[in-house]
């Protein structure tokens, strides 16, 4: 018998490709051979970002199949992309599997795919190969999707995903309630795109039943109630990004190091780290209230101000702000988030609490101030504030603004009231212990590897 051989099929979006690659690298490290199947379009970009195939370990092979579009077609046109994926990729994948089966001594033992590529599970079953679905984000979101048929039955959403009743929805007695207005697919805005995404989700939850394993990049310590209610989902994470390949590991330039050098000079647990990801845009008033709120704390802060965070960044600051905060506040157009969050000078993290940032903050024992932005991020906020109790949410005033006083008060409350930092450190310890050989995620991962090898 040959070496255990896994075929990995990511969803075609750069973020998802990188995540499945991370998982694939963990398997390679455990002595499993991986053939990684990208679309031709993604393959080219992956090879470019790795600066050649030389950086890929021997046990990992990068191959590609067409996605059905021409190289010049717009892949942001989700409708077109989805249709051609369903039309073209299954047959191409089947052909690839047959070819590998005929030409290689190491037969495919198992197929692993992103949960959003459910059709690949069907192909695996058709070809008599074991199938695994991987969910890279919060298990709560997957649980919500599995509940869609019930939500339709209960008249909360219609069969196209549109919300009919605005209400709190309780998936199980212990899972935090979610506001139906914040369902992921219902927040897209454009009805055509919503329809396509909803259709794909429906298809995926049907094919998910074919999976022999459903593994999640989350941990029992973070989402206890979800994993208790859905025992078929197994947490193996959070797999942190230290497993990235080549350049994707992030080589830090001198500009980034500056910001770490600045942190070195600040007292332990004194700095407010402020960062909003790449999509948030503030209007002038909100931008200024945030600036003044930070100023009024009298604490050092590191604020990542992207050039497009507000319409006119150069004139956007309150009058005299930059002079007054000199030496204490550092404004930076980018910061290496992981090293910043793990720096001992950082006291708290103010941001929109996307799932990545949330897990990164948790893994470093940093308490949060949650700034609402995207509707679906409210769930992260309820995890942070209501479940784990390691942060506070910022509230809008009557004018829909988060005022400077609110910013100042909540920051002060977070750093002075006893308990937040202690609970954050406690949660960090639990999550990290879970990843050890004898922890829950560690054990699940090892059993998973054993199952792959035991064919
Ligand atoms: C989360 O992190 C992954 C890996 O770094 C990245 O590819 C993805 O785009 C991130 N997601 C968001 C919403 O930032
Ligand atoms: C691989 O080939 C063997 C015969 O050599 C066949 O029995 C098996 O079904 C094939 N599997 C796939 C996935 O094509
Ligand atoms: C801001 O610019 C970054 C690149 O610098 C881009 O990725 C992001 O989409 C932009 N955001 C908005 C809201 O325009
Ligand atoms: C957290 O927010 C992100 C958006 O950044 C969203 O994709 C994810 O579903 C949210 N997680 C939960 C558990 O709601
Ligand atoms: C797992 O989640 C963490 C936090 O969101 C992220 O940084 C990491 O890249 C993810 N890894 C995989 C393999 O999905």
XYZ file of C-alpha atoms and ligand atoms in Angstrom:
525
model
C 0.000 0.000 0.000
C 1.216 3.510 -0.810
C 1.321 6.642 1.287
C -2.085 7.995 2.422
C -3.103 10.483 -0.222
C -5.602 13.316 0.225
C -7.156 15.369 -2.548
C -7.900 18.905 -1.318
C -10.435 21.126 -3.127
C -10.723 24.722 -1.863
C -13.494 27.171 -2.603
C -12.309 29.472 -5.346
C -11.551 32.689 -3.469
C -8.077 33.595 -2.374
C -8.880 33.650 1.334
C -10.397 30.166 1.206
C -7.523 28.781 -0.862
C -5.011 29.925 1.746
C -7.037 28.421 4.578
C -7.360 24.984 3.028
C -3.674 25.143 2.196
C -2.937 25.730 5.847
C -4.918 22.649 6.739
C -3.160 20.706 3.960
C 0.215 21.663 5.399
C -0.832 20.304 8.789
C -1.661 17.001 7.079
C 1.638 16.970 5.201
C 3.435 17.446 8.511
C 1.610 14.358 9.759
C 2.994 12.260 6.908
C 0.066 12.507 4.507
C 0.495 13.263 0.831
C -1.759 16.036 -0.498
C -2.747 16.855 -4.055
C -4.132 20.373 -3.925
C -6.617 21.141 -6.704
C -7.048 24.819 -7.538
C -8.868 26.348 -10.445
C -6.397 27.354 -13.169
C -7.049 30.983 -12.276
C -6.260 30.529 -8.564
C -3.364 28.178 -9.319
C -1.554 30.865 -11.253
C -1.950 33.352 -8.435
C -0.889 30.866 -5.781
C 2.285 30.006 -7.714
C 3.029 33.714 -8.127
C 2.540 34.455 -4.439
C 4.737 31.506 -3.475
C 7.333 32.726 -5.995
C 7.483 29.327 -7.657
C 6.682 25.752 -6.770
C 10.069 25.323 -5.102
C 8.602 26.550 -1.826
C 6.018 23.807 -1.660
C 6.910 20.695 0.386
C 7.573 17.456 -1.566
C 4.493 15.779 -0.151
C 2.235 18.467 -1.542
C 1.384 18.710 -5.231
C -0.350 21.712 -6.693
C -2.531 20.909 -9.690
C -5.346 22.732 -11.432
C -8.592 22.257 -13.314
C -10.565 24.879 -15.278
C -13.424 26.746 -13.591
C -15.221 27.115 -16.906
C -14.598 30.839 -17.398
C -12.138 32.454 -19.766
C -9.061 34.063 -18.244
C -10.455 37.541 -18.954
C -13.919 36.884 -17.512
C -14.916 38.742 -14.367
C -14.800 36.315 -11.480
C -16.529 38.823 -9.236
C -19.677 38.081 -11.189
C -20.838 35.526 -8.667
C -23.814 34.329 -10.703
C -21.739 33.514 -13.746
C -18.923 31.981 -11.712
C -21.267 29.770 -9.703
C -23.067 28.499 -12.795
C -19.896 27.550 -14.615
C -18.422 25.947 -11.495
C -21.432 23.641 -11.232
C -21.410 22.948 -14.963
C -17.716 22.379 -15.547
C -15.812 21.479 -12.412
C -17.462 18.191 -11.326
C -16.554 16.393 -14.560
C -13.052 17.853 -14.541
C -12.544 16.704 -10.983
C -13.777 13.232 -11.832
C -11.367 13.010 -14.750
C -8.507 14.187 -12.567
C -9.294 11.545 -9.961
C -9.363 8.820 -12.584
C -6.059 9.983 -13.970
C -4.403 9.992 -10.534
C -5.844 6.562 -9.826
C -4.360 5.170 -13.020
C -0.992 6.872 -12.972
C 0.071 7.077 -9.332
C 1.005 4.330 -6.907
C -0.498 6.284 -4.010
C -4.235 5.974 -4.620
C -6.491 8.721 -3.284
C -7.614 7.730 0.189
C -9.791 10.696 0.925
C -11.105 13.971 -0.460
C -11.239 17.124 1.665
C -13.179 20.134 0.529
C -14.349 23.465 1.772
C -17.941 23.219 2.966
C -18.855 25.760 0.282
C -17.904 23.250 -2.460
C -20.410 20.599 -1.474
C -20.617 19.190 -5.005
C -17.095 17.817 -4.558
C -18.430 15.577 -1.778
C -20.857 14.104 -4.296
C -18.003 13.345 -6.682
C -16.031 11.686 -3.882
C -18.943 9.398 -3.059
C -19.560 8.640 -6.713
C -15.925 7.579 -7.068
C -15.999 5.539 -3.870
C -13.613 7.786 -1.992
C -14.113 8.939 1.606
C -15.184 12.566 1.973
C -14.452 15.313 4.469
C -15.950 18.800 4.714
C -13.870 21.581 6.229
C -15.397 24.709 7.760
C -12.742 27.405 8.203
C -14.697 29.833 10.397
C -17.044 29.941 13.385
C -19.092 26.760 13.791
C -22.093 28.902 14.770
C -22.413 30.035 11.171
C -22.415 26.484 9.882
C -25.006 25.555 12.522
C -27.182 28.431 11.391
C -27.017 27.228 7.791
C -27.979 23.701 8.819
C -31.092 25.225 10.385
C -32.269 26.887 7.176
C -34.951 24.281 6.389
C -36.397 24.794 9.864
C -36.211 28.578 9.514
C -38.177 28.329 6.267
C -40.656 25.925 7.850
C -41.176 28.304 10.783
C -41.830 31.192 8.403
C -38.819 33.216 9.603
C -37.292 33.305 6.117
C -38.732 32.474 2.722
C -37.319 29.993 0.239
C -35.020 32.621 -1.257
C -33.530 33.480 2.128
C -35.320 36.780 2.601
C -36.189 37.525 6.201
C -39.950 37.535 6.822
C -39.924 37.992 10.582
C -37.413 40.082 12.454
C -36.876 38.210 15.669
C -34.273 36.548 17.838
C -33.724 32.939 16.801
C -32.565 30.293 19.240
C -30.931 27.338 17.446
C -30.755 25.300 20.644
C -31.495 26.051 24.281
C -27.830 26.814 24.966
C -26.665 28.541 21.764
C -26.818 32.338 21.976
C -29.832 33.709 20.174
C -29.211 35.346 16.781
C -31.149 38.226 15.319
C -32.761 37.125 12.052
C -32.035 40.564 10.589
C -28.333 39.681 10.825
C -28.376 36.361 8.948
C -25.248 36.243 6.786
C -27.008 35.764 3.444
C -29.681 38.336 4.199
C -27.144 41.140 4.675
C -25.802 41.106 1.139
C -28.099 43.824 -0.114
C -28.285 42.855 -3.763
C -31.182 40.361 -4.202
C -29.653 38.566 -7.199
C -26.414 37.843 -5.361
C -28.381 36.879 -2.275
C -30.393 34.423 -4.346
C -27.264 32.785 -5.746
C -25.515 32.559 -2.402
C -28.633 31.190 -0.753
C -29.033 28.579 -3.485
C -25.431 27.462 -3.014
C -25.851 27.288 0.766
C -28.975 25.119 0.346
C -27.118 22.781 -1.956
C -24.187 22.630 0.441
C -26.253 21.703 3.460
C -27.771 18.826 1.479
C -24.412 17.475 0.335
C -22.935 17.899 3.805
C -24.798 14.731 4.795
C -22.405 12.812 2.533
C -19.357 13.827 4.533
C -17.720 11.153 6.679
C -16.202 13.915 8.814
C -17.031 17.587 9.263
C -14.050 19.360 10.751
C -14.144 22.939 11.970
C -11.395 25.480 12.482
C -12.757 26.403 15.888
C -12.547 25.016 19.378
C -14.826 23.497 21.942
C -13.656 26.124 24.413
C -14.881 28.925 22.124
C -18.155 27.397 20.952
C -19.077 24.816 23.575
C -22.815 25.028 23.058
C -22.610 24.731 19.271
C -20.401 21.647 19.398
C -22.596 20.096 22.092
C -25.663 20.552 19.901
C -23.958 19.419 16.681
C -21.746 16.476 17.646
C -21.133 15.677 13.965
C -19.018 18.817 13.721
C -15.574 18.291 15.187
C -13.425 21.198 16.293
C -9.740 20.882 15.400
C -8.673 24.509 15.754
C -8.096 27.287 15.852
C -5.262 26.436 13.477
C -3.217 29.581 13.613
C -1.557 31.125 10.626
C 1.948 29.974 11.568
C 1.314 27.186 9.079
C 1.345 29.408 6.008
C 3.573 28.715 3.063
C 6.433 30.838 1.750
C 5.790 34.518 1.323
C 2.312 34.134 2.706
C 3.895 33.761 6.126
C 4.257 37.518 5.877
C 7.756 38.878 5.766
C 7.770 42.084 7.728
C 9.187 45.196 6.106
C 10.981 48.004 7.960
C 7.756 50.024 8.160
C 6.008 47.290 10.127
C 8.966 46.817 12.412
C 8.776 50.535 13.298
C 5.438 49.983 14.844
C 6.730 47.055 16.925
C 9.734 49.114 18.014
C 7.314 51.830 19.107
C 5.330 49.249 21.113
C 8.571 48.126 22.786
C 8.884 51.599 24.280
C 5.410 51.640 25.813
C 4.604 50.335 29.311
C 3.209 46.827 29.674
C -0.555 46.615 28.987
C -0.939 50.293 28.268
C -1.705 50.586 24.541
C -5.114 50.639 22.837
C -4.782 48.890 19.464
C -7.346 50.198 16.983
C -7.888 48.485 13.612
C -10.924 48.020 11.390
C -9.971 45.644 8.593
C -10.145 46.688 4.969
C -13.782 47.481 4.261
C -14.992 49.801 7.012
C -15.510 53.409 5.962
C -16.302 56.200 8.444
C -17.947 59.484 7.718
C -16.169 62.584 8.943
C -18.218 62.972 12.131
C -17.721 59.394 13.243
C -14.032 59.496 12.404
C -13.560 62.605 14.517
C -15.554 61.273 17.468
C -13.357 58.175 17.502
C -10.202 60.321 17.331
C -11.370 62.565 20.182
C -12.474 59.569 22.237
C -9.014 58.037 21.921
C -7.405 61.358 22.767
C -9.518 61.755 25.898
C -8.421 58.406 27.361
C -4.906 59.783 27.869
C -3.643 56.297 27.057
C -1.102 55.455 24.361
C -2.749 54.110 21.208
C -1.775 52.529 17.927
C -4.429 53.328 15.335
C -4.328 51.729 11.908
C -5.760 54.400 9.616
C -6.031 53.025 6.096
C -5.857 55.676 3.422
C -9.509 55.016 2.584
C -10.864 54.649 6.143
C -12.599 57.957 5.624
C -13.108 60.067 2.524
C -10.341 62.595 3.117
C -7.910 61.229 5.623
C -5.512 64.143 5.523
C -8.064 66.734 6.540
C -10.227 64.370 8.474
C -8.590 64.629 11.895
C -9.963 67.085 14.432
C -8.117 70.401 14.508
C -4.787 70.124 16.325
C -5.326 66.389 16.989
C -2.027 65.203 15.541
C -0.046 67.754 17.552
C -1.828 66.999 20.799
C -1.362 63.249 20.580
C 2.244 63.422 19.451
C 4.411 60.889 21.253
C 1.398 59.140 22.720
C -0.717 58.170 19.742
C 0.735 56.429 16.739
C -1.104 56.529 13.411
C -0.057 53.864 10.949
C -1.423 52.925 7.540
C -0.863 49.226 8.221
C 0.250 47.065 11.115
C 1.226 43.392 11.369
C -1.766 42.356 13.444
C -0.555 39.057 14.891
C 2.757 40.434 16.327
C 0.961 43.548 17.555
C -1.690 41.552 19.404
C 0.929 39.336 20.983
C 2.975 42.333 22.163
C 2.984 42.746 25.962
C 2.338 46.508 25.694
C -1.102 46.020 24.168
C -3.955 46.491 26.662
C -7.000 46.063 24.432
C -8.195 45.765 20.852
C -10.791 48.144 19.442
C -12.151 46.972 16.092
C -15.096 45.531 14.228
C -14.511 42.036 15.677
C -14.527 39.953 12.513
C -13.994 36.277 13.258
C -10.268 36.310 12.327
C -9.533 39.271 14.533
C -11.603 37.787 17.312
C -9.690 34.510 17.287
C -6.369 36.340 17.022
C -7.262 38.535 19.994
C -8.459 35.552 22.020
C -5.299 33.582 21.222
C -3.275 36.413 22.693
C -5.436 37.038 25.761
C -6.395 40.557 24.666
C -9.769 42.033 25.766
C -11.977 43.694 23.115
C -14.032 46.765 22.403
C -16.497 45.796 19.717
C -17.456 48.364 17.168
C -20.569 47.323 15.275
C -20.256 47.472 11.528
C -21.423 44.519 9.528
C -24.632 43.032 10.670
C -23.244 39.510 10.959
C -20.484 40.664 13.224
C -23.021 41.148 15.952
C -22.743 37.445 16.614
C -19.047 37.759 17.283
C -19.948 40.552 19.586
C -22.340 38.403 21.557
C -19.669 35.730 21.889
C -17.163 38.318 23.124
C -19.448 40.309 25.396
C -22.140 37.856 26.556
C -20.616 34.396 26.343
C -16.890 34.713 27.076
C -17.254 38.121 28.807
C -13.893 39.349 27.540
C -15.065 42.617 26.033
C -17.552 45.440 25.822
C -19.698 46.619 22.952
C -19.783 50.259 21.888
C -23.286 51.672 21.568
C -24.551 54.260 19.127
C -26.298 57.340 20.472
C -29.639 58.711 19.280
C -27.978 60.119 16.159
C -26.507 56.775 15.136
C -23.017 57.868 16.180
C -20.623 56.283 18.621
C -19.731 59.421 20.542
C -16.316 60.315 21.963
C -17.624 59.956 25.523
C -18.803 56.418 24.796
C -15.394 55.531 23.323
C -13.539 56.966 26.305
C -15.851 55.478 28.955
C -15.928 51.976 27.526
C -12.154 51.863 27.093
C -11.654 53.007 30.661
C -14.209 50.537 31.930
C -12.523 47.694 30.057
C -9.053 48.397 31.397
C -9.981 49.332 34.971
C -12.819 46.992 35.901
C -11.387 43.755 37.212
C -12.182 40.614 35.309
C -11.883 41.357 31.589
C -8.144 40.821 31.285
C -8.245 37.878 33.703
C -10.993 36.158 31.718
C -9.192 36.910 28.453
C -6.036 35.228 29.781
C -8.075 32.326 31.060
C -9.791 31.846 27.697
C -6.445 32.043 25.923
C -5.051 29.309 28.165
C -8.065 27.063 27.533
C -7.926 27.561 23.765
C -4.182 26.922 23.645
C -4.431 23.848 25.860
C -7.127 22.482 23.602
C -4.637 22.393 20.742
C -2.210 20.206 22.677
C -2.042 16.447 22.060
C -4.219 15.793 25.103
C -6.613 18.702 24.454
C -9.932 18.451 22.651
C -8.897 19.986 19.324
C -5.524 18.215 19.411
C -7.143 14.821 20.023
C -9.726 15.379 17.290
C -7.020 16.293 14.821
C -4.912 13.256 15.695
C -7.909 10.939 15.403
C -8.683 12.504 12.068
C -5.152 11.860 10.807
C -5.337 8.284 12.103
C -8.628 7.762 10.290
C -7.085 8.988 7.020
C -4.134 6.640 7.450
C -6.280 3.636 8.466
C -7.781 3.085 5.068
C -9.087 35.804 7.578
O -7.772 35.311 7.491
C -7.493 34.593 6.318
C -6.112 34.042 6.436
O -5.204 35.050 6.717
C -7.657 35.524 5.116
O -7.368 34.833 3.940
C -9.074 36.052 5.107
O -9.238 36.950 4.042
C -9.377 36.732 6.411
N -10.755 37.119 6.446
C -11.119 38.373 6.665
C -12.586 38.621 6.684
O -10.312 39.257 6.849
C -9.094 3.174 -9.011
O -8.753 2.051 -9.752
C -9.193 0.810 -9.206
C -8.695 -0.290 -10.100
O -7.337 -0.158 -10.274
C -10.704 0.819 -9.122
O -11.131 -0.366 -8.498
C -11.151 1.999 -8.332
O -12.552 2.094 -8.336
C -10.585 3.286 -8.910
N -10.929 4.388 -8.069
C -11.195 5.583 -8.577
C -11.465 6.648 -7.593
O -11.235 5.808 -9.767
C -9.237 50.346 0.801
O -8.016 50.041 0.178
C -7.619 48.679 0.269
C -6.279 48.534 -0.408
O -5.434 49.540 -0.011
C -8.655 47.788 -0.400
O -8.294 46.427 -0.246
C -10.002 48.042 0.238
O -10.977 47.295 -0.462
C -10.357 49.517 0.195
N -11.589 49.697 0.936
C -12.555 50.467 0.482
C -13.755 50.552 1.338
O -12.482 51.078 -0.561
C -18.128 37.144 12.780
O -17.998 38.124 11.803
C -17.574 37.645 10.529
C -17.375 38.801 9.631
O -16.131 39.304 9.838
C -18.607 36.709 9.982
O -18.204 36.216 8.715
C -18.785 35.568 10.945
O -19.830 34.791 10.484
C -19.125 36.087 12.347
N -19.035 34.989 13.278
C -20.068 34.607 13.983
C -19.867 33.504 14.953
O -21.119 35.152 13.862
C -8.334 29.297 11.455
O -8.872 30.463 12.036
C -7.915 31.425 12.379
C -8.627 32.559 13.042
O -9.697 33.008 12.299
C -7.191 31.887 11.144
O -6.199 32.820 11.489
C -6.544 30.698 10.493
O -5.945 31.126 9.307
C -7.590 29.643 10.195
N -6.950 28.468 9.649
C -7.546 27.635 8.808
C -6.764 26.463 8.351
O -8.683 27.808 8.414
